[in-house]
Amino acid sequence: MSKIMNLRTIRKQRARDAARRDGSGTAAKAGESRADKTARRLEAERAARQLDGHRRSDGDGGESGV
């Protein structure tokens, strides 16, 4: 026979787990040094520039994909 489960308790546990996961990411970011934060930001900017540089143009000078 199946175990009876309280759905409210399960919902609360899932919410706590999600908050813990989000908090872990935030705590990891807060624990970074200024140099690490700057390096991460610069890497993200470089990746965005590289991605924009590899976009194809459709020949009319407008944005591609529109």
Tab-separated table of C-alpha atoms in Angstrom:
chain	number	residue	atom	x	y	z
A	1	MET	CA	0.000	0.000	0.000
A	2	SER	CA	1.211	3.527	-0.792
A	3	LYS	CA	2.333	5.951	1.839
A	4	ILE	CA	-0.095	8.845	2.402
A	5	MET	CA	1.591	12.165	1.630
A	6	ASN	CA	0.511	15.655	2.560
A	7	LEU	CA	0.707	17.733	-0.637
A	8	ARG	CA	1.095	20.985	1.300
A	9	THR	CA	4.196	19.598	3.014
A	10	ILE	CA	5.640	18.459	-0.303
A	11	ARG	CA	5.014	21.898	-1.851
A	12	LYS	CA	6.733	23.608	1.068
A	13	GLN	CA	9.708	21.233	0.860
A	14	ARG	CA	10.091	21.917	-2.869
A	15	ALA	CA	9.964	25.670	-2.209
A	16	ARG	CA	12.636	25.319	0.501
A	17	ASP	CA	14.822	23.249	-1.831
A	18	ALA	CA	14.470	25.837	-4.611
A	19	ALA	CA	15.326	28.672	-2.210
A	20	ARG	CA	18.365	26.730	-0.983
A	21	ARG	CA	19.576	26.202	-4.572
A	22	ASP	CA	19.119	29.894	-5.404
A	23	GLY	CA	20.781	30.911	-2.166
A	24	SER	CA	23.777	28.706	-2.891
A	25	GLY	CA	24.333	30.472	-6.213
A	26	THR	CA	23.960	33.882	-4.610
A	27	ALA	CA	26.322	32.967	-1.784
A	28	ALA	CA	28.904	31.746	-4.280
A	29	LYS	CA	28.703	35.035	-6.188
A	30	ALA	CA	28.965	37.071	-2.981
A	31	GLY	CA	32.048	35.106	-1.948
A	32	GLU	CA	33.956	36.026	-5.107
A	33	SER	CA	36.750	38.521	-4.971
A	34	ARG	CA	36.566	41.716	-7.000
A	35	ALA	CA	39.086	40.285	-9.470
A	36	ASP	CA	36.968	37.150	-9.956
A	37	LYS	CA	33.808	39.214	-10.514
A	38	THR	CA	35.608	41.426	-13.025
A	39	ALA	CA	37.051	38.431	-14.857
A	40	ARG	CA	33.620	36.767	-15.030
A	41	ARG	CA	32.022	39.998	-16.321
A	42	LEU	CA	34.744	40.525	-18.933
A	43	GLU	CA	34.437	36.915	-20.120
A	44	ALA	CA	30.669	37.318	-20.532
A	45	GLU	CA	31.158	40.558	-22.494
A	46	ARG	CA	33.779	38.918	-24.710
A	47	ALA	CA	31.494	35.976	-25.414
A	48	ALA	CA	28.628	38.335	-26.310
A	49	ARG	CA	30.861	40.338	-28.686
A	50	GLN	CA	32.092	37.154	-30.327
A	51	LEU	CA	28.545	35.883	-30.780
A	52	ASP	CA	27.406	39.204	-32.268
A	53	GLY	CA	30.398	39.185	-34.614
A	54	HIS	CA	29.430	35.797	-36.020
A	55	ARG	CA	25.845	36.721	-36.878
A	56	ARG	CA	24.913	36.482	-40.509
A	57	SER	CA	23.575	39.521	-42.272
A	58	ASP	CA	20.718	39.201	-44.744
A	59	GLY	CA	22.187	41.750	-47.130
A	60	ASP	CA	19.797	44.672	-46.535
A	61	GLY	CA	21.805	46.094	-43.658
A	62	GLY	CA	19.062	45.402	-41.119
A	63	GLU	CA	19.139	42.951	-38.306
A	64	SER	CA	19.195	39.334	-39.311
A	65	GLY	CA	16.475	36.991	-38.227
A	66	VAL	CA	13.736	39.626	-38.378
